[in-house]
Amino acid sequence: MSILHRKLLRDLRSSKGLLIAIASIITIGVMLFVYMRTTYYNLLLAKSEYDYEGRLADFWIDLKKAPLSAIEPIREMPGVARLESRIQFFATVDLARSEQPLNGLVISLPDDRQQRLNDVRLTRGSYFSDQRAEEVIVNDLFAAEHGIYPGQTIHLILNNRRQELFVVGTAMSVEFVYLLGPGSLVPDPAHFGVFYIKRSFAEEVFDFDGATNQLVGRFSPEVAGDGGGLLDAIERRLEPYGVFSKTPQRLQASNRFVSDEIEGLGTFARIMPAIFLTVAALVLNVLMSRLVDQQRTIIGTLKALGYRNAQLFLHYTLFGLVVGLIGGLLGLGLGYLMAAWVTDIYGQFYSFPNLANRFYPSVHLQGLAICLATALIGSLRGAKEAIQLSPAEAMRPKPPARGGAIWLEKLSLLWRRLSFGWRMVLRLLFRHKLRTTAGLFAAASGAALLMCGFMMSAAMRYLVDFQYREVLRSDIDLTFSDEQGLDALLEARRLPGVDHAEPQFTLAGTFSHGHHRRDGGIIGLRSDARLTVPRTDRGDAVAIPEAGLVMSRRLANWLDLKVGDRVTFQPTVGERRSLQLPVASITDGYLGIAVYADIEYLSRLVAEEFVMNAVQLQTDGSPANLARLYAEIKQLPAVQAANEREDVIFNLEDTFIKTQNVFIFLLILFAGVIFFGSILNSSLISLAERRREVATLRTLGYTNWQVGGLFLRESMLVNLCGAALGMPIGYALAWLLAWAYTTEMFRFPLVAPAWSWAGTLIAAVAFGLAAHAVVQREINRMQWLEALNVKE
């Protein structure tokens, strides 16, 4: 082993405390990169494989009812590679073991096993048999939640009749990887499932012999984009049969949520590791500069003995590379383990048959290259200083740093009020600009991460409170399979335990303004409605006008509309004539693109005196009355779906928010590493450089704790100033992430409650005190009499 290599090992051992602090920051940066990129590829690969295996459709078209003969010309249209028809209806699930009425989506499959678009993958049991018509294949998650196995029977309300169905198997489907029920943000298999029945049985029970109400298809390779023009042409062909909606693959609910999550994870994988690795490079830069200053005479001796600049440059860069390599290797291993854990969490939300943690050599090689590049960049300044020293100059100790007044001293009124200790701290900070800048940047980065994490946590809680306690305030929502009149509303008000009931009428259609077009719908409410209350971002209620629309700000922006403009709306039911409707006011919301109108005004637009297709209920909360209400709802033939608000809130809090809190905790922990590592590194370097100064203060009568107080003032001043700079950066980072995760159906609220600012400062102080505890320990252990003999 060469002399330089032995010296390198001694230097590493003597600086092990500082190196651990730097290596830990590099470790987390590499770990974040590896885990995020690995999880990103896990999801991307699982999705692409399942999309191919399950033959995910390129588009869906929902119809009122169309004869199969009308579908044949569509198959011949240029650009349509494959077209399949099926029957789909929502249904109420009546399980003996569940007191509540449950919701289900019923979809027809061919009687005989065939390769189909959006095919099912059997997980238990078998496909349909020839033994009976009333057979069903149940969505695997719903079956597991309710203990349903092949060979059992279940009851569904199909076309106003209670049907007993024999379970032959359970399955998952490529179009329901992220299975969302009506009004849900996260999968809720306890209250919503998908049920597949024979096509022949569906035709019989729904009176759809030779007819269909949904088409799924694939585009030819020459069709560009999402085939919007072709879908419009298909819609015109099918217009006589009532087209409710046309959905390209990118807007299909399950595919959109999964794709948006993958894209957001890719964004995170670029931002988060960069923060940690930049901090690590800066902190290592400070350490290397201090090491070279400390070893001036050694460098001069080595040069005098004939060692070349290239050898010394390599020696000092190797010092940084070893630190980077240690941190990088730890980060690679921890990143792979964390990717396995996070992938398992995603598996609780996404139903992929082959979602597993995989080893990607390219990701680990990139992670290793990044950590070495970070270490190299952090080492360059120190190595450059080493080779710039001439042997004669280096053999002499470094001359004392220039003194002189700092600019704060010119503010004489302020400066005279400062104590001796504060003056010493401020002079030191301003005279060591690189170290102070690195400390400020590290503290700002840590505070930005904390602030962003706190804001994201507050955003989810705000969204739940705003959407489900301020806007949607009903206890139970009932959706009907067909339009109803006042009689249904009066019947709903007479249900057990119902204190108040309000009607709703949702009219689907297409909005257009200029060259802008969006599919959507209008929700008709009573002008005095109190169970659905549109609101602004400030929480102010928006009144429902007698005429005109209350439109969500997001949709208004898409359509380039403002209050007073008129928008063209073409309903998908009734006469389907285009309507010119004024925009009366703008509202804010975080789910969907809601548009509201007075229910009587909306009824008149479709040539009805009063029509409704949903009712919202407010109950008295009595458990006995609630049980009776559930029992009656199960018997109501016209009810298509029943949703309980508290179930939605509980599901959000029990799954999404709890999982998010785990990630917030990790973010706080990682930010703490930045705070702790950077403060510890800076303070220990400062202590090593000022041993004689510390000893002098002890000689003058200062106690160890008083000396430590000076270092604490120094670190806390940098820490708090950096945190003050970092909190607005964290706000901007939260805005960036909210923007990255914003979709057509979901918008992240940007909220920064007072506790998020206070919590960031408190955490910064706490991590700073933890790092200072180590520094104080070193001060207490210092042999200050020996330090007085150190040559300057």
mmCIF file with all atom_site columns, N, CA and C in Angstrom, residues 712-746:
data_model
loop_
_atom_site.group_PDB
_atom_site.id
_atom_site.type_symbol
_atom_site.label_atom_id
_atom_site.label_alt_id
_atom_site.label_comp_id
_atom_site.label_asym_id
_atom_site.label_entity_id
_atom_site.label_seq_id
_atom_site.pdbx_PDB_ins_code
_atom_site.Cartn_x
_atom_site.Cartn_y
_atom_site.Cartn_z
_atom_site.occupancy
_atom_site.B_iso_or_equiv
_atom_site.pdbx_formal_charge
_atom_site.auth_seq_id
_atom_site.auth_comp_id
_atom_site.auth_asym_id
_atom_site.auth_atom_id
_atom_site.pdbx_PDB_model_num
ATOM 1   N N  . LEU A 1 712 ? -23.833 27.425 19.557  1.00 0.00 ? 712 LEU A N  1
ATOM 2   C CA . LEU A 1 712 ? -25.275 27.245 19.367  1.00 0.00 ? 712 LEU A CA 1
ATOM 3   C C  . LEU A 1 712 ? -25.887 28.468 18.686  1.00 0.00 ? 712 LEU A C  1
ATOM 4   N N  . ARG A 1 713 ? -25.451 29.661 19.110  1.00 0.00 ? 713 ARG A N  1
ATOM 5   C CA . ARG A 1 713 ? -25.959 30.875 18.466  1.00 0.00 ? 713 ARG A CA 1
ATOM 6   C C  . ARG A 1 713 ? -25.623 30.871 16.972  1.00 0.00 ? 713 ARG A C  1
ATOM 7   N N  . GLU A 1 714 ? -24.399 30.460 16.686  1.00 0.00 ? 714 GLU A N  1
ATOM 8   C CA . GLU A 1 714 ? -23.942 30.445 15.293  1.00 0.00 ? 714 GLU A CA 1
ATOM 9   C C  . GLU A 1 714 ? -24.777 29.491 14.451  1.00 0.00 ? 714 GLU A C  1
ATOM 10  N N  . SER A 1 715 ? -24.932 28.256 14.942  1.00 0.00 ? 715 SER A N  1
ATOM 11  C CA . SER A 1 715 ? -25.666 27.253 14.165  1.00 0.00 ? 715 SER A CA 1
ATOM 12  C C  . SER A 1 715 ? -27.147 27.586 14.071  1.00 0.00 ? 715 SER A C  1
ATOM 13  N N  . MET A 1 716 ? -27.719 28.084 15.178  1.00 0.00 ? 716 MET A N  1
ATOM 14  C CA . MET A 1 716 ? -29.145 28.393 15.176  1.00 0.00 ? 716 MET A CA 1
ATOM 15  C C  . MET A 1 716 ? -29.461 29.591 14.285  1.00 0.00 ? 716 MET A C  1
ATOM 16  N N  . LEU A 1 717 ? -28.566 30.568 14.252  1.00 0.00 ? 717 LEU A N  1
ATOM 17  C CA . LEU A 1 717 ? -28.796 31.724 13.391  1.00 0.00 ? 717 LEU A CA 1
ATOM 18  C C  . LEU A 1 717 ? -28.824 31.296 11.927  1.00 0.00 ? 717 LEU A C  1
ATOM 19  N N  . VAL A 1 718 ? -27.847 30.481 11.535  1.00 0.00 ? 718 VAL A N  1
ATOM 20  C CA . VAL A 1 718 ? -27.823 29.966 10.157  1.00 0.00 ? 718 VAL A CA 1
ATOM 21  C C  . VAL A 1 718 ? -29.035 29.081 9.903   1.00 0.00 ? 718 VAL A C  1
ATOM 22  N N  . ASN A 1 719 ? -29.343 28.237 10.890  1.00 0.00 ? 719 ASN A N  1
ATOM 23  C CA . ASN A 1 719 ? -30.449 27.288 10.746  1.00 0.00 ? 719 ASN A CA 1
ATOM 24  C C  . ASN A 1 719 ? -31.788 28.006 10.560  1.00 0.00 ? 719 ASN A C  1
ATOM 25  N N  . LEU A 1 720 ? -32.054 28.983 11.403  1.00 0.00 ? 720 LEU A N  1
ATOM 26  C CA . LEU A 1 720 ? -33.340 29.676 11.346  1.00 0.00 ? 720 LEU A CA 1
ATOM 27  C C  . LEU A 1 720 ? -33.433 30.589 10.123  1.00 0.00 ? 720 LEU A C  1
ATOM 28  N N  . CYS A 1 721 ? -32.326 31.243 9.779   1.00 0.00 ? 721 CYS A N  1
ATOM 29  C CA . CYS A 1 721 ? -32.350 32.056 8.554   1.00 0.00 ? 721 CYS A CA 1
ATOM 30  C C  . CYS A 1 721 ? -32.575 31.170 7.329   1.00 0.00 ? 721 CYS A C  1
ATOM 31  N N  . GLY A 1 722 ? -31.898 30.008 7.300   1.00 0.00 ? 722 GLY A N  1
ATOM 32  C CA . GLY A 1 722 ? -32.117 29.074 6.189   1.00 0.00 ? 722 GLY A CA 1
ATOM 33  C C  . GLY A 1 722 ? -33.537 28.558 6.162   1.00 0.00 ? 722 GLY A C  1
ATOM 34  N N  . ALA A 1 723 ? -34.081 28.264 7.355   1.00 0.00 ? 723 ALA A N  1
ATOM 35  C CA . ALA A 1 723 ? -35.465 27.785 7.417   1.00 0.00 ? 723 ALA A CA 1
ATOM 36  C C  . ALA A 1 723 ? -36.433 28.854 6.928   1.00 0.00 ? 723 ALA A C  1
ATOM 37  N N  . ALA A 1 724 ? -36.156 30.108 7.290   1.00 0.00 ? 724 ALA A N  1
ATOM 38  C CA . ALA A 1 724 ? -37.021 31.206 6.825   1.00 0.00 ? 724 ALA A CA 1
ATOM 39  C C  . ALA A 1 724 ? -36.981 31.328 5.308   1.00 0.00 ? 724 ALA A C  1
ATOM 40  N N  . LEU A 1 725 ? -35.801 31.098 4.715   1.00 0.00 ? 725 LEU A N  1
ATOM 41  C CA . LEU A 1 725 ? -35.697 31.115 3.256   1.00 0.00 ? 725 LEU A CA 1
ATOM 42  C C  . LEU A 1 725 ? -36.345 29.878 2.636   1.00 0.00 ? 725 LEU A C  1
ATOM 43  N N  . GLY A 1 726 ? -36.246 28.749 3.354   1.00 0.00 ? 726 GLY A N  1
ATOM 44  C CA . GLY A 1 726 ? -36.730 27.484 2.786   1.00 0.00 ? 726 GLY A CA 1
ATOM 45  C C  . GLY A 1 726 ? -38.232 27.328 2.802   1.00 0.00 ? 726 GLY A C  1
ATOM 46  N N  . MET A 1 727 ? -38.918 27.955 3.748   1.00 0.00 ? 727 MET A N  1
ATOM 47  C CA . MET A 1 727 ? -40.371 27.769 3.826   1.00 0.00 ? 727 MET A CA 1
ATOM 48  C C  . MET A 1 727 ? -41.103 28.281 2.584   1.00 0.00 ? 727 MET A C  1
ATOM 49  N N  . PRO A 1 728 ? -40.772 29.468 2.062   1.00 0.00 ? 728 PRO A N  1
ATOM 50  C CA . PRO A 1 728 ? -41.406 29.855 0.786   1.00 0.00 ? 728 PRO A CA 1
ATOM 51  C C  . PRO A 1 728 ? -41.043 28.911 -0.362  1.00 0.00 ? 728 PRO A C  1
ATOM 52  N N  . ILE A 1 729 ? -39.804 28.375 -0.325  1.00 0.00 ? 729 ILE A N  1
ATOM 53  C CA . ILE A 1 729 ? -39.419 27.402 -1.354  1.00 0.00 ? 729 ILE A CA 1
ATOM 54  C C  . ILE A 1 729 ? -40.266 26.141 -1.221  1.00 0.00 ? 729 ILE A C  1
ATOM 55  N N  . GLY A 1 730 ? -40.511 25.718 0.027   1.00 0.00 ? 730 GLY A N  1
ATOM 56  C CA . GLY A 1 730 ? -41.381 24.558 0.261   1.00 0.00 ? 730 GLY A CA 1
ATOM 57  C C  . GLY A 1 730 ? -42.787 24.816 -0.238  1.00 0.00 ? 730 GLY A C  1
ATOM 58  N N  . TYR A 1 731 ? -43.263 26.045 -0.048  1.00 0.00 ? 731 TYR A N  1
ATOM 59  C CA . TYR A 1 731 ? -44.590 26.418 -0.568  1.00 0.00 ? 731 TYR A CA 1
ATOM 60  C C  . TYR A 1 731 ? -44.600 26.280 -2.088  1.00 0.00 ? 731 TYR A C  1
ATOM 61  N N  . ALA A 1 732 ? -43.535 26.765 -2.734  1.00 0.00 ? 732 ALA A N  1
ATOM 62  C CA . ALA A 1 732 ? -43.448 26.653 -4.203  1.00 0.00 ? 732 ALA A CA 1
ATOM 63  C C  . ALA A 1 732 ? -43.345 25.198 -4.635  1.00 0.00 ? 732 ALA A C  1
ATOM 64  N N  . LEU A 1 733 ? -42.615 24.393 -3.860  1.00 0.00 ? 733 LEU A N  1
ATOM 65  C CA . LEU A 1 733 ? -42.490 22.969 -4.189  1.00 0.00 ? 733 LEU A CA 1
ATOM 66  C C  . LEU A 1 733 ? -43.839 22.272 -4.061  1.00 0.00 ? 733 LEU A C  1
ATOM 67  N N  . ALA A 1 734 ? -44.608 22.608 -3.020  1.00 0.00 ? 734 ALA A N  1
ATOM 68  C CA . ALA A 1 734 ? -45.951 22.039 -2.866  1.00 0.00 ? 734 ALA A CA 1
ATOM 69  C C  . ALA A 1 734 ? -46.838 22.458 -4.032  1.00 0.00 ? 734 ALA A C  1
ATOM 70  N N  . TRP A 1 735 ? -46.698 23.707 -4.468  1.00 0.00 ? 735 TRP A N  1
ATOM 71  C CA . TRP A 1 735 ? -47.458 24.166 -5.634  1.00 0.00 ? 735 TRP A CA 1
ATOM 72  C C  . TRP A 1 735 ? -47.086 23.361 -6.872  1.00 0.00 ? 735 TRP A C  1
ATOM 73  N N  . LEU A 1 736 ? -45.791 23.098 -7.035  1.00 0.00 ? 736 LEU A N  1
ATOM 74  C CA . LEU A 1 736 ? -45.328 22.330 -8.189  1.00 0.00 ? 736 LEU A CA 1
ATOM 75  C C  . LEU A 1 736 ? -45.894 20.916 -8.163  1.00 0.00 ? 736 LEU A C  1
ATOM 76  N N  . LEU A 1 737 ? -45.879 20.284 -6.994  1.00 0.00 ? 737 LEU A N  1
ATOM 77  C CA . LEU A 1 737 ? -46.402 18.927 -6.877  1.00 0.00 ? 737 LEU A CA 1
ATOM 78  C C  . LEU A 1 737 ? -47.914 18.905 -7.073  1.00 0.00 ? 737 LEU A C  1
ATOM 79  N N  . ALA A 1 738 ? -48.606 19.915 -6.534  1.00 0.00 ? 738 ALA A N  1
ATOM 80  C CA . ALA A 1 738 ? -50.046 20.009 -6.741  1.00 0.00 ? 738 ALA A CA 1
ATOM 81  C C  . ALA A 1 738 ? -50.359 20.161 -8.218  1.00 0.00 ? 738 ALA A C  1
ATOM 82  N N  . TRP A 1 739 ? -49.555 20.962 -8.902  1.00 0.00 ? 739 TRP A N  1
ATOM 83  C CA . TRP A 1 739 ? -49.743 21.127 -10.346 1.00 0.00 ? 739 TRP A CA 1
ATOM 84  C C  . TRP A 1 739 ? -49.470 19.816 -11.082 1.00 0.00 ? 739 TRP A C  1
ATOM 85  N N  . ALA A 1 740 ? -48.427 19.091 -10.667 1.00 0.00 ? 740 ALA A N  1
ATOM 86  C CA . ALA A 1 740 ? -48.071 17.839 -11.342 1.00 0.00 ? 740 ALA A CA 1
ATOM 87  C C  . ALA A 1 740 ? -49.154 16.778 -11.162 1.00 0.00 ? 740 ALA A C  1
ATOM 88  N N  . TYR A 1 741 ? -49.849 16.790 -10.018 1.00 0.00 ? 741 TYR A N  1
ATOM 89  C CA . TYR A 1 741 ? -50.862 15.776 -9.746  1.00 0.00 ? 741 TYR A CA 1
ATOM 90  C C  . TYR A 1 741 ? -52.273 16.234 -10.102 1.00 0.00 ? 741 TYR A C  1
ATOM 91  N N  . THR A 1 742 ? -52.420 17.432 -10.652 1.00 0.00 ? 742 THR A N  1
ATOM 92  C CA . THR A 1 742 ? -53.745 17.905 -11.043 1.00 0.00 ? 742 THR A CA 1
ATOM 93  C C  . THR A 1 742 ? -54.200 17.191 -12.312 1.00 0.00 ? 742 THR A C  1
ATOM 94  N N  . THR A 1 743 ? -55.411 16.661 -12.278 1.00 0.00 ? 743 THR A N  1
ATOM 95  C CA . THR A 1 743 ? -55.986 15.986 -13.431 1.00 0.00 ? 743 THR A CA 1
ATOM 96  C C  . THR A 1 743 ? -57.343 16.604 -13.729 1.00 0.00 ? 743 THR A C  1
ATOM 97  N N  . GLU A 1 744 ? -57.988 16.059 -14.735 1.00 0.00 ? 744 GLU A N  1
ATOM 98  C CA . GLU A 1 744 ? -59.303 16.577 -15.102 1.00 0.00 ? 744 GLU A CA 1
ATOM 99  C C  . GLU A 1 744 ? -60.334 16.306 -14.011 1.00 0.00 ? 744 GLU A C  1
ATOM 100 N N  . MET A 1 745 ? -60.126 15.295 -13.201 1.00 0.00 ? 745 MET A N  1
ATOM 101 C CA . MET A 1 745 ? -61.106 14.935 -12.187 1.00 0.00 ? 745 MET A CA 1
ATOM 102 C C  . MET A 1 745 ? -60.630 15.219 -10.764 1.00 0.00 ? 745 MET A C  1
ATOM 103 N N  . PHE A 1 746 ? -59.410 15.717 -10.626 1.00 0.00 ? 746 PHE A N  1
ATOM 104 C CA . PHE A 1 746 ? -58.872 15.889 -9.278  1.00 0.00 ? 746 PHE A CA 1
ATOM 105 C C  . PHE A 1 746 ? -57.950 17.101 -9.242  1.00 0.00 ? 746 PHE A C  1
#
